[in-house]
PDB file of C-alpha atoms in Angstrom:
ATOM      1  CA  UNK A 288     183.436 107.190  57.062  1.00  0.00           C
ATOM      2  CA  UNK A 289     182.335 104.103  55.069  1.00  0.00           C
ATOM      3  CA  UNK A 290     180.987 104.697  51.568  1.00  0.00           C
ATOM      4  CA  UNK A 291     177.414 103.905  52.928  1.00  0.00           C
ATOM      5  CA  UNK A 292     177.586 106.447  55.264  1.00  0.00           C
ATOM      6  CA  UNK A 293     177.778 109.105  52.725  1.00  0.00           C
ATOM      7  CA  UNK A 294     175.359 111.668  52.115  1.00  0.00           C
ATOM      8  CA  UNK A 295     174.208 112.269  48.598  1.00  0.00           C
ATOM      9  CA  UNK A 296     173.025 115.147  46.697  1.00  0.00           C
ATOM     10  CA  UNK A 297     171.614 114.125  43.609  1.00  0.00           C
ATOM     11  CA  UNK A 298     170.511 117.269  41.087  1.00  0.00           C
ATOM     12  CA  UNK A 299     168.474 116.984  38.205  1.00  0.00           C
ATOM     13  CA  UNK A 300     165.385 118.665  36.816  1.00  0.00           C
ATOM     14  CA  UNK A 301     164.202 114.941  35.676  1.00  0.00           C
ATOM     15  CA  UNK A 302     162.028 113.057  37.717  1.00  0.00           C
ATOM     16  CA  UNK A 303     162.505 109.908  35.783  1.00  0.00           C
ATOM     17  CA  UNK A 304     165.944 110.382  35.413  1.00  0.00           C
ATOM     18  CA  UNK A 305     166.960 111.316  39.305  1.00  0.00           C
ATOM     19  CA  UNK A 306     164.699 107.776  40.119  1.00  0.00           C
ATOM     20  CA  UNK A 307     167.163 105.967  37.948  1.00  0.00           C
ATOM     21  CA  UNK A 308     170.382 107.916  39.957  1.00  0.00           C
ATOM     22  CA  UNK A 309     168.378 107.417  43.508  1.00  0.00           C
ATOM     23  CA  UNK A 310     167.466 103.521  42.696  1.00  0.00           C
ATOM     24  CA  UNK A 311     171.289 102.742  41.738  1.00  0.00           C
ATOM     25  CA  UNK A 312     172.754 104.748  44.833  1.00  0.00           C
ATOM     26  CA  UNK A 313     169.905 102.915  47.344  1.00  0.00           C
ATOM     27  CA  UNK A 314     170.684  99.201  45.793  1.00  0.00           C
ATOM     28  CA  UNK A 315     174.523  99.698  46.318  1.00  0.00           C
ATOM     29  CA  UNK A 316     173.658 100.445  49.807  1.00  0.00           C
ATOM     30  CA  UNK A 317     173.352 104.087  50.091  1.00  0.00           C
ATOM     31  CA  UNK A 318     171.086 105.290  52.344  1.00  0.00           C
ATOM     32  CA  UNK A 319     171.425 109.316  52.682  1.00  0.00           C
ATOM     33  CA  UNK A 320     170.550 110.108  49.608  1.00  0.00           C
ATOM     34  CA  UNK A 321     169.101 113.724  48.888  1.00  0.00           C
ATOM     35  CA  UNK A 322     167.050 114.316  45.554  1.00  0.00           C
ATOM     36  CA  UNK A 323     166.477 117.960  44.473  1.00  0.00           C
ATOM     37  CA  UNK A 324     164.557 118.813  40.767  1.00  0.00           C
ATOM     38  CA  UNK A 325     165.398 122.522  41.190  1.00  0.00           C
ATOM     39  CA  UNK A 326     169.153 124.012  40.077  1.00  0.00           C
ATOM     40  CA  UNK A 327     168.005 127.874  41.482  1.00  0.00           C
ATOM     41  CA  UNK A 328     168.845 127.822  45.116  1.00  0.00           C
ATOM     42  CA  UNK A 329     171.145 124.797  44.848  1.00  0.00           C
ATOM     43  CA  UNK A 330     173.935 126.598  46.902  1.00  0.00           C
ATOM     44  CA  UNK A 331     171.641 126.903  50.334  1.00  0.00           C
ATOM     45  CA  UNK A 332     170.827 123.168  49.580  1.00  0.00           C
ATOM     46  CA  UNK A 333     174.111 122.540  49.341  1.00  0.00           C
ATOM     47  CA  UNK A 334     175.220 124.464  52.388  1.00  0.00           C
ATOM     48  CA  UNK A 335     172.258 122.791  54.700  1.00  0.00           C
ATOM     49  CA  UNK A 336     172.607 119.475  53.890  1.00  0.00           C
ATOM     50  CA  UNK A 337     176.848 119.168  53.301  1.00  0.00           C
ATOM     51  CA  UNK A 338     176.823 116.403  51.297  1.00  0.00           C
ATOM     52  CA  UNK A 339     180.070 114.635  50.646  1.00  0.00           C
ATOM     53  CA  UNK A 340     178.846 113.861  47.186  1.00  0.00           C
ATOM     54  CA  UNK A 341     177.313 115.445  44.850  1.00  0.00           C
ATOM     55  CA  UNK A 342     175.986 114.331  41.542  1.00  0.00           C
ATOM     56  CA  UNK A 343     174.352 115.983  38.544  1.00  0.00           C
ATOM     57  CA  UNK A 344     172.465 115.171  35.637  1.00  0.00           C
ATOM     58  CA  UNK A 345     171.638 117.426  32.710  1.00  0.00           C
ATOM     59  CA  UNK A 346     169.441 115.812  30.042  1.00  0.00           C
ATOM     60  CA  UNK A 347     169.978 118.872  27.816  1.00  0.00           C
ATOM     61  CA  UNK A 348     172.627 121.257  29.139  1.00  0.00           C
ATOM     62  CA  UNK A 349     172.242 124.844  27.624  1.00  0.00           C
ATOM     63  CA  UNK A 350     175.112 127.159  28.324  1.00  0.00           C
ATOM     64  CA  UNK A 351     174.173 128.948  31.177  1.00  0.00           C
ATOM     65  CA  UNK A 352     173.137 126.207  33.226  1.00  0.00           C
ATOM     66  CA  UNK A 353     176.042 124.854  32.881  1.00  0.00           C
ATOM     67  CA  UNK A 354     177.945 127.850  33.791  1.00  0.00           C
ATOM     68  CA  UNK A 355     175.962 128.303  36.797  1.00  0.00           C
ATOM     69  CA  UNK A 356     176.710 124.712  37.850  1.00  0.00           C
ATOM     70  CA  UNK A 357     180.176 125.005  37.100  1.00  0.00           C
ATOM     71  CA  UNK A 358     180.782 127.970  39.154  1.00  0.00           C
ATOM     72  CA  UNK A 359     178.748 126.423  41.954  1.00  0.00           C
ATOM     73  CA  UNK A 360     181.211 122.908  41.306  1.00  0.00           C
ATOM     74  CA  UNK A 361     184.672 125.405  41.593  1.00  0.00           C
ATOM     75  CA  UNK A 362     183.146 126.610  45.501  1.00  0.00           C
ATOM     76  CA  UNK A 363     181.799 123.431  47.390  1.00  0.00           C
ATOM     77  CA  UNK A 364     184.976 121.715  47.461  1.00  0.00           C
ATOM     78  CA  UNK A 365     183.698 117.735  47.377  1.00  0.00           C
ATOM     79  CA  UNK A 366     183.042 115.121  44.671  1.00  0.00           C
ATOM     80  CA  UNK A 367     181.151 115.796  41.897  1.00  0.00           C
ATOM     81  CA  UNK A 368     179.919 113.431  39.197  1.00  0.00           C
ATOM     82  CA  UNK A 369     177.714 114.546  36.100  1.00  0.00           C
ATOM     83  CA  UNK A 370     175.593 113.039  33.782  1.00  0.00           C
ATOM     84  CA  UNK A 371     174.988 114.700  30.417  1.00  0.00           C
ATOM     85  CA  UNK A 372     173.350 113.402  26.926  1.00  0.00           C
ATOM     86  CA  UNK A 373     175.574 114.827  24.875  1.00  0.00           C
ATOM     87  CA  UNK A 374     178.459 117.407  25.331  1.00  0.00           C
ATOM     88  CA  UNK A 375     181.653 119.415  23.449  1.00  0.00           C
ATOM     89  CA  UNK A 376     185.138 119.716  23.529  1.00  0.00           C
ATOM     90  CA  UNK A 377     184.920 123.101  25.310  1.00  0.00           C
ATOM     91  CA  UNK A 378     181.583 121.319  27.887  1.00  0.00           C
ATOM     92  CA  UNK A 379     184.395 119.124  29.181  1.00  0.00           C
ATOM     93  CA  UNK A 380     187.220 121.284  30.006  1.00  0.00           C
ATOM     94  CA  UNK A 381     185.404 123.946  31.868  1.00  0.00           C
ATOM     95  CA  UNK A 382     184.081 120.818  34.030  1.00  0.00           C
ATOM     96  CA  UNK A 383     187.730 119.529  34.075  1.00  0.00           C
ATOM     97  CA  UNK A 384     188.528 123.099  35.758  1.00  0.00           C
ATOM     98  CA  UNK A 385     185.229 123.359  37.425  1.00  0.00           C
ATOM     99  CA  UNK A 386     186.900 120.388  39.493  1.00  0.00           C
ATOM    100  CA  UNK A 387     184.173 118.003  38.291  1.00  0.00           C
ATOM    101  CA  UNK A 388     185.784 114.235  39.461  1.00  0.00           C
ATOM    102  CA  UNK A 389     183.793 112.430  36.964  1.00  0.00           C
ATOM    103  CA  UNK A 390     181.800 113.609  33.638  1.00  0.00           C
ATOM    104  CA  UNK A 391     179.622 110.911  31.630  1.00  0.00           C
ATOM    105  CA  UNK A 392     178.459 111.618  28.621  1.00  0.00           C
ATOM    106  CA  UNK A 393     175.471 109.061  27.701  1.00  0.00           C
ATOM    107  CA  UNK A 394     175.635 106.757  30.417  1.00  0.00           C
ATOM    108  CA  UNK A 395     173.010 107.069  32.811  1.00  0.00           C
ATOM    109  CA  UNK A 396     172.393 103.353  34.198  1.00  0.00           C
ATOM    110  CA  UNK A 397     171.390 102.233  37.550  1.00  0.00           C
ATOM    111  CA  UNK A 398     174.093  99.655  37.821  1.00  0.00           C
ATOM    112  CA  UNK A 399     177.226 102.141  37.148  1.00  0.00           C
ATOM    113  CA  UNK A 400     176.347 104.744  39.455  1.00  0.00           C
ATOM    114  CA  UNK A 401     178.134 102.854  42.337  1.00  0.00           C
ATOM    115  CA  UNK A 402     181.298 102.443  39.946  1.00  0.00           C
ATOM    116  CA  UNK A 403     181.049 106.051  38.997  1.00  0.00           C
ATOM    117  CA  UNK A 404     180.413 107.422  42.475  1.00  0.00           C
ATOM    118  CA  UNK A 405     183.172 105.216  43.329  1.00  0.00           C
ATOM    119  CA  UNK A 406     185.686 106.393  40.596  1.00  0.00           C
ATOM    120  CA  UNK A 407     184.388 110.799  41.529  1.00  0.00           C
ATOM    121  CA  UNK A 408     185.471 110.242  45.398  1.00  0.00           C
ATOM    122  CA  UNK A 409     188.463 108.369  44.637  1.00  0.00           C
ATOM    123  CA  UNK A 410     189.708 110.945  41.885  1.00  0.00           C
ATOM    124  CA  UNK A 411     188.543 113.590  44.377  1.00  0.00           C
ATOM    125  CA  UNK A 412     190.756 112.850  47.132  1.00  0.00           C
ATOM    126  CA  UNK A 413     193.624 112.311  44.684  1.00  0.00           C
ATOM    127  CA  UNK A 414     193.220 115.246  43.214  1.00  0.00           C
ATOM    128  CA  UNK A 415     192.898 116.577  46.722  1.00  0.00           C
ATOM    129  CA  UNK A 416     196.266 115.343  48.124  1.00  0.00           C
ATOM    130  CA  UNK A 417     198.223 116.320  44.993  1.00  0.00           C
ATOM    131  CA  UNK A 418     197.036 120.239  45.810  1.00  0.00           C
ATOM    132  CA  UNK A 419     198.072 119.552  49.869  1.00  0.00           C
ATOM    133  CA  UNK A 420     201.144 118.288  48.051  1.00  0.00           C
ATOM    134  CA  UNK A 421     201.701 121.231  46.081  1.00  0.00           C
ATOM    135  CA  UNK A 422     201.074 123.533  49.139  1.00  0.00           C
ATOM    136  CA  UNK A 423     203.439 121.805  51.344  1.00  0.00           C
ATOM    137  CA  UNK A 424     206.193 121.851  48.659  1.00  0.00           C
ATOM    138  CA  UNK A 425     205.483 125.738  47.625  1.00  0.00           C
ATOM    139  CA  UNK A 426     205.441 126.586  51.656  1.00  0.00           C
ATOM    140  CA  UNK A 427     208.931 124.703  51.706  1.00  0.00           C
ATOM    141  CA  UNK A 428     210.351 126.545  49.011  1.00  0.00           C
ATOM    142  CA  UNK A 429     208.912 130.067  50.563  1.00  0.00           C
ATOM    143  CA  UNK A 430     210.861 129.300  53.841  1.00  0.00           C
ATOM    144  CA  UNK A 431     213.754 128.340  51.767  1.00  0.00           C
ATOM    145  CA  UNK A 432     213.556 131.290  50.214  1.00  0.00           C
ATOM    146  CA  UNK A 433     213.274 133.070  53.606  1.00  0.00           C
ATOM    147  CA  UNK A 434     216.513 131.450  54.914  1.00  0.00           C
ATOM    148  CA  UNK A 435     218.367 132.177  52.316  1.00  0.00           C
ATOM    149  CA  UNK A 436     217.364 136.001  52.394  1.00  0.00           C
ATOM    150  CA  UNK A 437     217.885 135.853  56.370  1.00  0.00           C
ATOM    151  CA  UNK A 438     221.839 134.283  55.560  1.00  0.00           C
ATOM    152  CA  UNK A 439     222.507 136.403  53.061  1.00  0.00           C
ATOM    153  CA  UNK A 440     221.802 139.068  55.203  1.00  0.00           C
ATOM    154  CA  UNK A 441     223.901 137.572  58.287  1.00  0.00           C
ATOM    155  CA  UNK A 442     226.654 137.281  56.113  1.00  0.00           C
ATOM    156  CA  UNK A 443     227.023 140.585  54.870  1.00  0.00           C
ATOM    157  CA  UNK A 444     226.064 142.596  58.333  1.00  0.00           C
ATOM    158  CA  UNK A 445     228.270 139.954  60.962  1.00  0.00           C
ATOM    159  CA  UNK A 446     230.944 138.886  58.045  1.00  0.00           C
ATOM    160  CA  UNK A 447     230.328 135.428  58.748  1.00  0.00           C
ATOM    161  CA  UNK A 448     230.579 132.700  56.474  1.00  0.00           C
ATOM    162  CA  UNK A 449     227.284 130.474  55.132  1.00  0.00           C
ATOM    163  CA  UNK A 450     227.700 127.690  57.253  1.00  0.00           C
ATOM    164  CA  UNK A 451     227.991 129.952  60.212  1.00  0.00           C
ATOM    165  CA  UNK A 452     224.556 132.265  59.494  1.00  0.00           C
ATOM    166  CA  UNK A 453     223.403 128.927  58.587  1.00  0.00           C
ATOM    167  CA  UNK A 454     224.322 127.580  62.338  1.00  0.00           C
ATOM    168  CA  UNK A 455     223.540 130.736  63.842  1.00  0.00           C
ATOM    169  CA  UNK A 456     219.817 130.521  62.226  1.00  0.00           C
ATOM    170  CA  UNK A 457     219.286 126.917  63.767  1.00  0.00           C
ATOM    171  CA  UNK A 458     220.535 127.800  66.796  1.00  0.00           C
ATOM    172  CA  UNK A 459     218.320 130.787  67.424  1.00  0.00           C
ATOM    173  CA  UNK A 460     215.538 128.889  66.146  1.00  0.00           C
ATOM    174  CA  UNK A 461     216.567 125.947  68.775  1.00  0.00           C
ATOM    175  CA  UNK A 462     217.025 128.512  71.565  1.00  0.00           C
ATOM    176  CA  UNK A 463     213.600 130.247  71.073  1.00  0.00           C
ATOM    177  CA  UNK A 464     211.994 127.022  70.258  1.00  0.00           C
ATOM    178  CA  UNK A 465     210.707 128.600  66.759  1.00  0.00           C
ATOM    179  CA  UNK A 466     211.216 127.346  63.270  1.00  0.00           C
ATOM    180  CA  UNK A 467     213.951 128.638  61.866  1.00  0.00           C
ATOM    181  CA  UNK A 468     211.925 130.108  58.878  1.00  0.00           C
ATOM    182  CA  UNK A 469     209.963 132.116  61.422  1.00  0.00           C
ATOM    183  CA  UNK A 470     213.454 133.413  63.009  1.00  0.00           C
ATOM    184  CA  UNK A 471     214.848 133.915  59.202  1.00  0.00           C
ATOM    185  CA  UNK A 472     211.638 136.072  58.543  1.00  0.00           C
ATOM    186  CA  UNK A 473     212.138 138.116  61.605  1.00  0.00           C
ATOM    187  CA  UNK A 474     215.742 139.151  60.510  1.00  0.00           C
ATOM    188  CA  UNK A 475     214.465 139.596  57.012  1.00  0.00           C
ATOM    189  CA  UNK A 476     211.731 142.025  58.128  1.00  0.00           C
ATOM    190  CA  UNK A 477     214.149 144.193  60.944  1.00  0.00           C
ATOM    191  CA  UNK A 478     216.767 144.273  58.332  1.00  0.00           C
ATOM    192  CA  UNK A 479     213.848 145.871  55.533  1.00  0.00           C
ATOM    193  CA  UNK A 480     212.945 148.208  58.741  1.00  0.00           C
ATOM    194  CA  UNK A 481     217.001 149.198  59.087  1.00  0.00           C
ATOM    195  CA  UNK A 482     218.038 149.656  55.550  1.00  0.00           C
TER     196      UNK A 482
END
């Protein structure tokens, strides 16, 4: 999908100040580009139109607005860029774990919301294939895990030796055209059932 393509949720309670957001996003060639002045009921919005981006601007963020927004930021799963005036120490990191791609403090300008829309997808799907990353390397270590167990347990019931549980696994797994971590967990499981 080409970056024009994109549709666009743009929140904020201001008017004046979602024109400035909607005029930047239109001029670098966006063209689905959703404006909403109301935070209550932002999640059905959100779940009708499925925007791939979503920005936010807060003129003056009090505490529970931003909690609500944050909590709404941790669900939808896409990037998010905010605009706020002015913001704290603590304001940051709970958008940092919120899983907010880009937070500007004092910096709403028609000409860098491209560059900052930009910079929120591309951190986005970083951010999103380091966690697929992670995954992949904790399922590896799981079925590791799960050999080993399934050996271990080879060994001690058939007295083989590791290389031949180890050879015995693959070949099972070959033979019944399963991964071997699947055939590991099945001898795991019937030997939990025996002993």
């Amino acid at each position: 999908m080409s970056q024009a393509e994109l549709t666009i949720l743009v929140i904020d309670e201001n008017a004046i100040r979602a024109s400035i957001i909607e005029e930047g996003l239109r001029e670098a060639g966006h063209d689905r580009v959703n404006v909403i002045h109301e935070v209550n009921g932002v999640a059905r919005t959100i779940e009708t139109l499925q925007p791939d981006v979503i920005i936010i601007d807060i003129e003056n963020p009090n505490r529970d607005m931003m909690e609500h927004l944050f909590q709404l930021t941790r669900t939808v799963g896409r990037p998010i860029a905010m605009f706020v005036d002015r913001s704290d120490t603590a304001s940051i990191e709970a958008a940092v774990d919120a899983g907010v791609s880009a937070y500007i403090v004092d910096g709403l300008k028609k000409e860098r919301v491209k560059s900052i829309l930009d910079m929120a997808v591309s951190r986005f799907n970083a951010f999103a294939r380091l966690q697929r990353e992670l995954a992949e390397a904790r399922s590896a270590l799981e079925e590791r895990k799960v050999v080993e167990r399934a050996k271990g347990i080879l060994m001690k019931m058939r007295g083989l030796s590791e290389e031949e549980a180890f050879a015995l696994l693959r070949q099972s797994a070959m033979n019944e055209k399963k991964k071997m971590a699947d055939i590991a967990q099945s001898i795991v499981t019937a030997a939990r059932l025996l002993l």
